[in-house]
Short mmCIF file of C-alpha atoms in Angstrom, two decimals:
data_model
loop_
_atom_site.label_atom_id
_atom_site.label_comp_id
_atom_site.label_asym_id
_atom_site.label_seq_id
_atom_site.Cartn_x
_atom_site.Cartn_y
_atom_site.Cartn_z
CA UNK Q 1 -28.52 48.60 -8.43
CA UNK Q 2 -31.87 46.72 -9.00
CA UNK Q 3 -33.77 49.78 -7.97
CA UNK Q 4 -32.03 52.00 -10.53
CA UNK Q 5 -32.66 49.37 -13.29
CA UNK Q 6 -36.44 49.21 -12.46
CA UNK Q 7 -36.48 52.96 -12.25
CA UNK Q 8 -34.96 53.01 -15.78
CA UNK Q 9 -37.81 50.83 -17.16
CA UNK Q 10 -40.33 53.19 -15.58
CA UNK Q 11 -38.79 56.26 -17.19
CA UNK Q 12 -38.46 54.47 -20.52
CA UNK Q 13 -42.20 53.53 -20.31
CA UNK Q 14 -43.21 57.07 -19.51
CA UNK Q 15 -41.19 58.47 -22.44
CA UNK Q 16 -42.51 55.83 -24.84
CA UNK Q 17 -46.07 56.62 -23.81
CA UNK Q 18 -45.41 60.31 -23.90
CA UNK Q 19 -43.96 60.55 -27.36
CA UNK Q 20 -45.92 57.66 -29.01
CA UNK Q 21 -49.23 59.59 -29.06
CA UNK Q 22 -48.21 61.92 -31.84
CA UNK Q 23 -47.18 59.09 -34.21
CA UNK Q 24 -49.77 56.45 -33.27
CA UNK Q 25 -52.89 58.48 -32.43
CA UNK Q 26 -52.42 62.03 -33.74
CA UNK Q 27 -56.14 62.65 -33.95
CA UNK Q 28 -56.43 62.45 -30.06
CA UNK Q 29 -54.32 65.60 -29.75
CA UNK Q 30 -56.94 67.60 -31.67
CA UNK Q 31 -59.73 67.11 -29.18
CA UNK Q 32 -58.11 68.27 -25.90
CA UNK Q 33 -54.99 69.45 -24.19
CA UNK Q 34 -52.04 67.81 -25.97
CA UNK Q 35 -49.79 67.98 -22.88
CA UNK Q 36 -52.41 66.43 -20.59
CA UNK Q 37 -53.08 63.54 -23.10
CA UNK Q 38 -49.26 62.94 -23.51
CA UNK Q 39 -48.91 62.75 -19.74
CA UNK Q 40 -51.83 60.35 -19.40
CA UNK Q 41 -50.27 57.96 -21.89
CA UNK Q 42 -46.91 58.50 -20.24
CA UNK Q 43 -48.38 57.41 -16.88
CA UNK Q 44 -49.77 54.31 -18.41
CA UNK Q 45 -46.37 53.55 -19.96
CA UNK Q 46 -44.71 54.04 -16.58
CA UNK Q 47 -47.22 51.63 -15.00
CA UNK Q 48 -46.44 49.02 -17.61
CA UNK Q 49 -42.70 49.66 -17.37
CA UNK Q 50 -42.60 48.89 -13.62
CA UNK Q 51 -43.70 45.15 -13.86
CA UNK Q 52 -41.71 44.78 -17.02
CA UNK Q 53 -38.66 45.97 -15.08
CA UNK Q 54 -39.23 43.51 -12.27
CA UNK Q 55 -39.80 40.67 -14.75
CA UNK Q 56 -36.60 41.45 -16.65
CA UNK Q 57 -34.43 41.87 -13.51
CA UNK Q 58 -35.70 38.48 -12.23
CA UNK Q 59 -35.08 36.89 -15.59
CA UNK Q 60 -31.53 38.37 -15.59
CA UNK Q 61 -30.82 37.06 -12.19
CA UNK Q 62 -31.83 33.50 -12.88
CA UNK Q 63 -30.14 33.48 -16.22
CA UNK Q 64 -26.90 34.63 -14.56
CA UNK Q 65 -27.21 31.93 -11.86
CA UNK Q 66 -27.74 29.23 -14.62
CA UNK Q 67 -24.84 30.41 -16.64
CA UNK Q 68 -22.46 30.46 -13.74
CA UNK Q 69 -23.49 26.96 -12.80
CA UNK Q 70 -21.87 25.59 -15.94
CA UNK Q 71 -18.27 25.50 -16.83
CA UNK Q 72 -16.89 26.91 -20.12
CA UNK Q 73 -16.23 23.60 -21.86
CA UNK Q 74 -19.81 22.38 -20.96
CA UNK Q 75 -21.38 25.60 -22.55
CA UNK Q 76 -19.21 25.15 -25.67
CA UNK Q 77 -20.15 21.44 -26.04
CA UNK Q 78 -23.80 22.15 -25.73
CA UNK Q 79 -23.70 25.09 -28.18
CA UNK Q 80 -22.46 22.58 -30.75
CA UNK Q 81 -25.77 20.59 -30.36
CA UNK Q 82 -27.83 23.86 -30.41
CA UNK Q 83 -26.24 25.14 -33.62
CA UNK Q 84 -26.42 21.76 -35.27
CA UNK Q 85 -30.09 21.14 -34.61
CA UNK Q 86 -30.87 24.82 -35.55
CA UNK Q 87 -29.26 24.32 -39.02
CA UNK Q 88 -31.05 21.01 -39.52
CA UNK Q 89 -34.34 22.59 -38.51
CA UNK Q 90 -33.99 25.44 -40.85
CA UNK Q 91 -32.88 23.33 -43.77
CA UNK Q 92 -36.00 21.14 -43.20
CA UNK Q 93 -38.26 24.28 -43.08
CA UNK Q 94 -36.77 25.58 -46.41
CA UNK Q 95 -37.41 22.13 -47.94
CA UNK Q 96 -41.01 22.14 -46.78
CA UNK Q 97 -41.63 25.48 -48.24
CA UNK Q 98 -40.10 24.68 -51.70
CA UNK Q 99 -41.89 21.31 -52.18
CA UNK Q 100 -45.48 21.47 -53.60
CA UNK Q 101 -47.29 20.28 -50.52
CA UNK Q 102 -50.62 21.55 -49.21
CA UNK Q 103 -50.29 24.55 -46.85
CA UNK Q 104 -51.67 22.64 -43.93
CA UNK Q 105 -49.13 19.89 -44.38
CA UNK Q 106 -46.36 22.38 -44.57
CA UNK Q 107 -47.31 24.06 -41.30
CA UNK Q 108 -47.52 20.66 -39.63
CA UNK Q 109 -44.07 19.72 -40.78
CA UNK Q 110 -42.77 23.21 -39.62
CA UNK Q 111 -44.26 22.79 -36.19
CA UNK Q 112 -42.92 19.14 -35.93
CA UNK Q 113 -39.44 20.32 -37.03
CA UNK Q 114 -39.30 23.14 -34.42
CA UNK Q 115 -40.70 20.87 -31.71
CA UNK Q 116 -37.84 18.33 -32.48
CA UNK Q 117 -35.31 21.05 -32.20
CA UNK Q 118 -36.61 22.24 -28.87
CA UNK Q 119 -36.97 18.57 -27.67
CA UNK Q 120 -33.40 17.73 -28.50
CA UNK Q 121 -32.15 20.86 -26.81
CA UNK Q 122 -34.22 20.04 -23.75
CA UNK Q 123 -32.78 16.51 -23.65
CA UNK Q 124 -29.22 17.78 -23.77
CA UNK Q 125 -29.84 20.45 -21.30
CA UNK Q 126 -30.54 17.83 -18.66
CA UNK Q 127 -26.97 16.54 -19.16
CA UNK Q 128 -25.06 19.89 -18.78
CA UNK Q 129 -23.81 19.02 -15.43
CA UNK Q 130 -22.58 15.66 -16.49
CA UNK Q 131 -18.90 15.44 -17.39
CA UNK Q 132 -19.78 13.47 -20.40
CA UNK Q 133 -21.31 16.59 -21.95
CA UNK Q 134 -17.79 17.75 -22.86
CA UNK Q 135 -17.40 14.92 -25.27
CA UNK Q 136 -17.48 17.03 -28.45
CA UNK Q 137 -15.01 19.52 -27.20
CA UNK Q 138 -12.62 16.83 -26.12
CA UNK Q 139 -13.06 15.07 -29.43
CA UNK Q 140 -12.43 17.90 -31.85
CA UNK Q 141 -10.24 20.26 -29.75
CA UNK Q 142 -8.57 18.33 -27.00
CA UNK Q 143 -5.79 20.82 -26.49
CA UNK Q 144 -8.23 23.66 -26.04
CA UNK Q 145 -10.35 21.50 -23.70
CA UNK Q 146 -7.35 20.68 -21.51
CA UNK Q 147 -6.31 24.34 -21.43
CA UNK Q 148 -9.82 25.37 -20.23
CA UNK Q 149 -9.70 22.62 -17.53
CA UNK Q 150 -6.39 23.75 -16.26
CA UNK Q 151 -7.53 27.36 -16.12
CA UNK Q 152 -10.72 26.45 -14.41
CA UNK Q 153 -8.88 24.49 -11.72
CA UNK Q 154 -6.33 27.26 -11.12
CA UNK Q 155 -8.66 30.20 -11.17
CA UNK Q 156 -11.42 28.67 -9.03
CA UNK Q 157 -11.86 31.10 -6.14
CA UNK Q 158 -11.63 30.02 -2.52
CA UNK Q 159 -14.96 29.46 -0.85
CA UNK Q 160 -16.02 32.26 1.39
CA UNK Q 161 -16.48 31.81 5.23
CA UNK Q 162 -19.36 33.32 7.21
CA UNK Q 163 -18.80 33.99 10.79
CA UNK Q 164 -21.42 33.85 13.58
CA UNK Q 165 -21.30 35.15 17.15
CA UNK Q 166 -20.06 32.08 18.89
CA UNK Q 167 -17.22 31.64 16.36
CA UNK Q 168 -15.95 35.09 17.00
CA UNK Q 169 -16.21 34.98 20.80
CA UNK Q 170 -13.88 31.91 20.88
CA UNK Q 171 -10.16 32.51 20.73
CA UNK Q 172 -9.80 29.90 18.01
CA UNK Q 173 -10.71 32.52 15.32
CA UNK Q 174 -7.26 34.19 15.73
CA UNK Q 175 -5.52 30.89 15.69
CA UNK Q 176 -7.26 29.80 12.56
CA UNK Q 177 -6.17 33.07 10.84
CA UNK Q 178 -2.60 32.68 11.99
CA UNK Q 179 -2.25 29.10 10.62
CA UNK Q 180 -3.94 30.10 7.28
CA UNK Q 181 -5.73 26.77 7.32
CA UNK Q 182 -9.05 28.27 5.85
CA UNK Q 183 -8.59 30.25 2.70
CA UNK Q 184 -11.03 32.80 1.22
CA UNK Q 185 -12.54 35.95 2.42
CA UNK Q 186 -14.30 36.07 5.78
CA UNK Q 187 -17.85 37.59 5.79
CA UNK Q 188 -19.36 39.07 8.90
CA UNK Q 189 -23.06 40.03 8.70
CA UNK Q 190 -24.04 43.32 10.36
CA UNK Q 191 -26.55 41.32 12.33
CA UNK Q 192 -23.65 39.47 13.94
CA UNK Q 193 -21.79 42.76 14.78
CA UNK Q 194 -24.97 44.17 16.35
CA UNK Q 195 -25.32 40.92 18.36
CA UNK Q 196 -21.85 41.38 19.76
CA UNK Q 197 -22.68 44.88 20.84
CA UNK Q 198 -25.94 43.66 22.50
CA UNK Q 199 -23.89 41.08 24.43
CA UNK Q 200 -21.26 43.74 25.47
CA UNK Q 201 -24.13 45.86 26.92
CA UNK Q 202 -25.93 43.13 28.56
CA UNK Q 203 -26.72 43.07 32.35
CA UNK Q 204 -25.45 39.46 32.65
CA UNK Q 205 -21.79 39.62 33.51
CA UNK Q 206 -20.96 36.37 31.60
CA UNK Q 207 -22.69 37.61 28.42
CA UNK Q 208 -21.11 41.03 28.80
CA UNK Q 209 -17.71 39.44 29.06
CA UNK Q 210 -18.26 37.29 25.86
CA UNK Q 211 -19.51 40.31 23.92
CA UNK Q 212 -16.52 42.56 24.85
CA UNK Q 213 -14.13 39.64 24.23
CA UNK Q 214 -15.77 39.04 20.75
CA UNK Q 215 -15.30 42.65 19.81
CA UNK Q 216 -11.68 42.74 20.90
CA UNK Q 217 -10.97 39.50 18.98
CA UNK Q 218 -12.70 40.97 15.89
CA UNK Q 219 -10.78 44.15 16.03
CA UNK Q 220 -7.44 42.35 16.42
CA UNK Q 221 -8.25 40.02 13.52
CA UNK Q 222 -9.14 43.01 11.33
CA UNK Q 223 -5.94 44.82 12.14
CA UNK Q 224 -3.91 41.77 11.49
CA UNK Q 225 -5.76 40.80 8.21
CA UNK Q 226 -7.41 43.95 6.89
CA UNK Q 227 -7.94 42.61 3.27
CA UNK Q 228 -9.69 39.39 4.31
CA UNK Q 229 -12.82 40.77 5.90
CA UNK Q 230 -16.19 41.69 4.23
CA UNK Q 231 -18.86 43.45 6.27
CA UNK Q 232 -22.31 42.36 4.96
CA UNK Q 233 -24.60 45.49 5.60
CA UNK Q 234 -27.68 43.63 4.36
CA UNK Q 235 -29.99 42.99 7.43
CA UNK Q 236 -32.28 40.44 5.83
CA UNK Q 237 -35.25 42.01 7.56
CA UNK Q 238 -37.86 39.81 5.92
CA UNK Q 239 -36.56 36.91 8.13
CA UNK Q 240 -37.80 37.33 11.74
CA UNK Q 241 -35.48 34.69 13.25
CA UNK Q 242 -31.75 35.16 13.74
CA UNK Q 243 -30.93 31.67 12.42
CA UNK Q 244 -33.08 32.30 9.30
CA UNK Q 245 -31.29 35.57 8.56
CA UNK Q 246 -27.92 33.93 9.12
CA UNK Q 247 -28.79 31.03 6.67
CA UNK Q 248 -30.09 33.48 4.18
CA UNK Q 249 -26.76 35.37 4.31
CA UNK Q 250 -24.82 32.15 3.74
CA UNK Q 251 -27.05 31.34 0.65
CA UNK Q 252 -26.71 34.92 -0.67
CA UNK Q 253 -22.88 34.82 -0.50
CA UNK Q 254 -22.59 31.01 -1.24
CA UNK Q 255 -20.41 30.80 1.84
CA UNK Q 256 -19.65 28.07 4.34
CA UNK Q 257 -20.79 28.93 7.82
CA UNK Q 258 -17.94 28.90 10.33
CA UNK Q 259 -19.58 27.99 13.75
CA UNK Q 260 -18.58 26.69 17.05
CA UNK Q 261 -21.14 23.96 16.87
CA UNK Q 262 -22.26 21.85 13.90
CA UNK Q 263 -25.53 22.68 12.05
CA UNK Q 264 -27.88 20.44 10.15
CA UNK Q 265 -28.60 20.64 6.40
CA UNK Q 266 -26.29 23.71 6.08
CA UNK Q 267 -22.72 23.61 4.81
CA UNK Q 268 -20.75 24.47 7.89
CA UNK Q 269 -17.40 24.07 9.44
CA UNK Q 270 -17.28 23.53 13.18
CA UNK Q 271 -14.27 25.14 14.84
CA UNK Q 272 -14.69 23.06 17.96
CA UNK Q 273 -14.61 19.83 16.02
CA UNK Q 274 -11.44 20.98 14.03
CA UNK Q 275 -9.65 21.83 17.36
CA UNK Q 276 -10.85 18.57 18.99
CA UNK Q 277 -9.53 16.53 16.14
CA UNK Q 278 -6.18 18.28 16.13
CA UNK Q 279 -5.44 17.91 19.78
CA UNK Q 280 -3.03 15.28 20.82
CA UNK Q 281 -4.79 12.27 22.47
CA UNK Q 282 -4.02 11.56 26.06
CA UNK Q 283 -4.33 8.17 27.68
CA UNK Q 284 -4.20 7.00 31.29
CA UNK Q 285 -0.71 6.27 32.35
CA UNK Q 286 0.88 9.08 30.26
CA UNK Q 287 3.31 11.34 32.09
CA UNK Q 288 3.16 15.09 31.37
CA UNK Q 289 4.93 18.30 32.61
CA UNK Q 290 2.21 20.68 33.89
CA UNK Q 291 2.28 24.22 35.27
CA UNK Q 292 -0.07 24.34 38.29
CA UNK Q 293 -2.22 27.56 38.26
CA UNK Q 294 -4.16 27.37 41.45
CA UNK Q 295 -5.53 25.16 44.17
CA UNK Q 296 -8.52 23.17 43.64
CA UNK Q 297 -12.01 23.15 45.21
CA UNK Q 298 -11.10 20.18 47.51
CA UNK Q 299 -8.11 19.51 49.71
CA UNK Q 300 -5.05 18.26 48.02
CA UNK Q 301 -6.36 19.22 44.65
CA UNK Q 302 -4.90 21.59 42.01
CA UNK Q 303 -5.83 22.78 38.62
CA UNK Q 304 -3.71 23.41 35.49
CA UNK Q 305 -3.95 23.93 31.74
CA UNK Q 306 -2.08 22.35 28.89
CA UNK Q 307 -0.95 24.45 26.01
CA UNK Q 308 -4.05 23.62 23.90
CA UNK Q 309 -6.34 24.80 26.75
CA UNK Q 310 -7.23 21.44 28.18
CA UNK Q 311 -8.14 21.55 31.84
CA UNK Q 312 -6.20 19.17 34.04
CA UNK Q 313 -7.30 18.38 37.58
CA UNK Q 314 -4.48 17.09 39.72
CA UNK Q 315 -5.61 14.97 42.72
CA UNK Q 316 -3.72 13.74 45.77
CA UNK Q 317 -1.13 16.36 45.25
CA UNK Q 318 1.57 17.05 47.81
CA UNK Q 319 0.72 20.13 49.89
CA UNK Q 320 4.18 21.43 49.18
CA UNK Q 321 3.89 21.10 45.38
CA UNK Q 322 5.94 23.33 43.12
CA UNK Q 323 4.43 25.43 40.41
CA UNK Q 324 5.90 23.16 37.71
CA UNK Q 325 5.25 19.48 38.40
CA UNK Q 326 5.26 16.18 36.69
CA UNK Q 327 1.90 14.38 36.68
CA UNK Q 328 0.52 11.04 35.65
CA UNK Q 329 -2.80 10.78 33.85
CA UNK Q 330 -5.39 8.52 35.70
CA UNK Q 331 -8.39 8.99 33.39
CA UNK Q 332 -9.66 11.23 30.58
CA UNK Q 333 -13.17 12.60 30.37
CA UNK Q 334 -14.25 13.37 26.75
CA UNK Q 335 -17.36 15.58 26.05
CA UNK Q 336 -18.85 17.71 23.40
CA UNK Q 337 -17.51 20.87 25.08
CA UNK Q 338 -13.93 19.57 25.32
CA UNK Q 339 -11.63 17.22 27.16
CA UNK Q 340 -10.95 17.11 30.89
CA UNK Q 341 -8.02 15.22 32.29
CA UNK Q 342 -7.71 13.83 35.77
CA UNK Q 343 -4.19 13.14 36.99
CA UNK Q 344 -1.98 12.48 40.07
CA UNK Q 345 1.22 14.02 40.90
CA UNK Q 346 4.27 11.86 39.90
CA UNK Q 347 6.35 11.65 43.13
CA UNK Q 348 9.39 10.05 41.60
CA UNK Q 349 10.45 13.20 39.88
CA UNK Q 350 9.63 16.89 40.40
CA UNK Q 351 10.79 19.71 38.30
#
């Protein structure tokens, strides 16, 4: 879209230079080839139109960002100040022109009046993001201000979520979608999808397994929630590092990064921390029913998993243990990667 807009400025500059020769400098067409002279002026117009297009596109982008940063009631309140100071300045200018003052004194008063108008607007602009800036709207139209506030709170869109490779390769992504805990669209950069394909074709078996698993989870999530996913095809090639490209994507979409590990100085949600905080706490002495999956590394040791994926190592187990056994927790090992529980078989009751 930006390229077409800049191209429009270039074409407009060429047409302006091509057709302005006959009206502005008609005598130039009498001393040479008229078409060649028109094309030369059109080329100069196109050269001037290109930087003008870039300038106005950047100006429009910044103006759009500044306008979207303020709510409707804040803009209306500030417009009241702008219109009031503008009326006062123009009345003051008319008064200065009508009074029999020297021309230098009139110019000085006009400059001071316009400077005061700009200074008041600049002072009020610094308070745009302050909630007190809605004073005038609440004072003169309280019902309208209340209606705008209700609409703003209801129609505020849910924040977007940006996924990285680690958050996709973990199975928690499907669980988060099923619960509906995180609202809003889910954005996947093309660089992340390419990273999953690179992992799936890696020579390392562990990385290859993670890549294939991530692609399977991504396809299942897309099939279950087809209207919730956005593929960002922008590659952000001017950033050489993957982390820089990922952060640039989050700033472009104004999205919260959904990662498996917390990040610094970046708005992010750690899936691992969410699941760690939602897990039920286990304490030494608690008795649980566990399904034994396989034997452990050492004699009289078995390994099982709880429903939330917590690994349980059962020690001093009876060699004739059943697949479903009752265990008693001896101690709990908590780390950044997760929780590991050590337990012993409860001999008083076996299922």
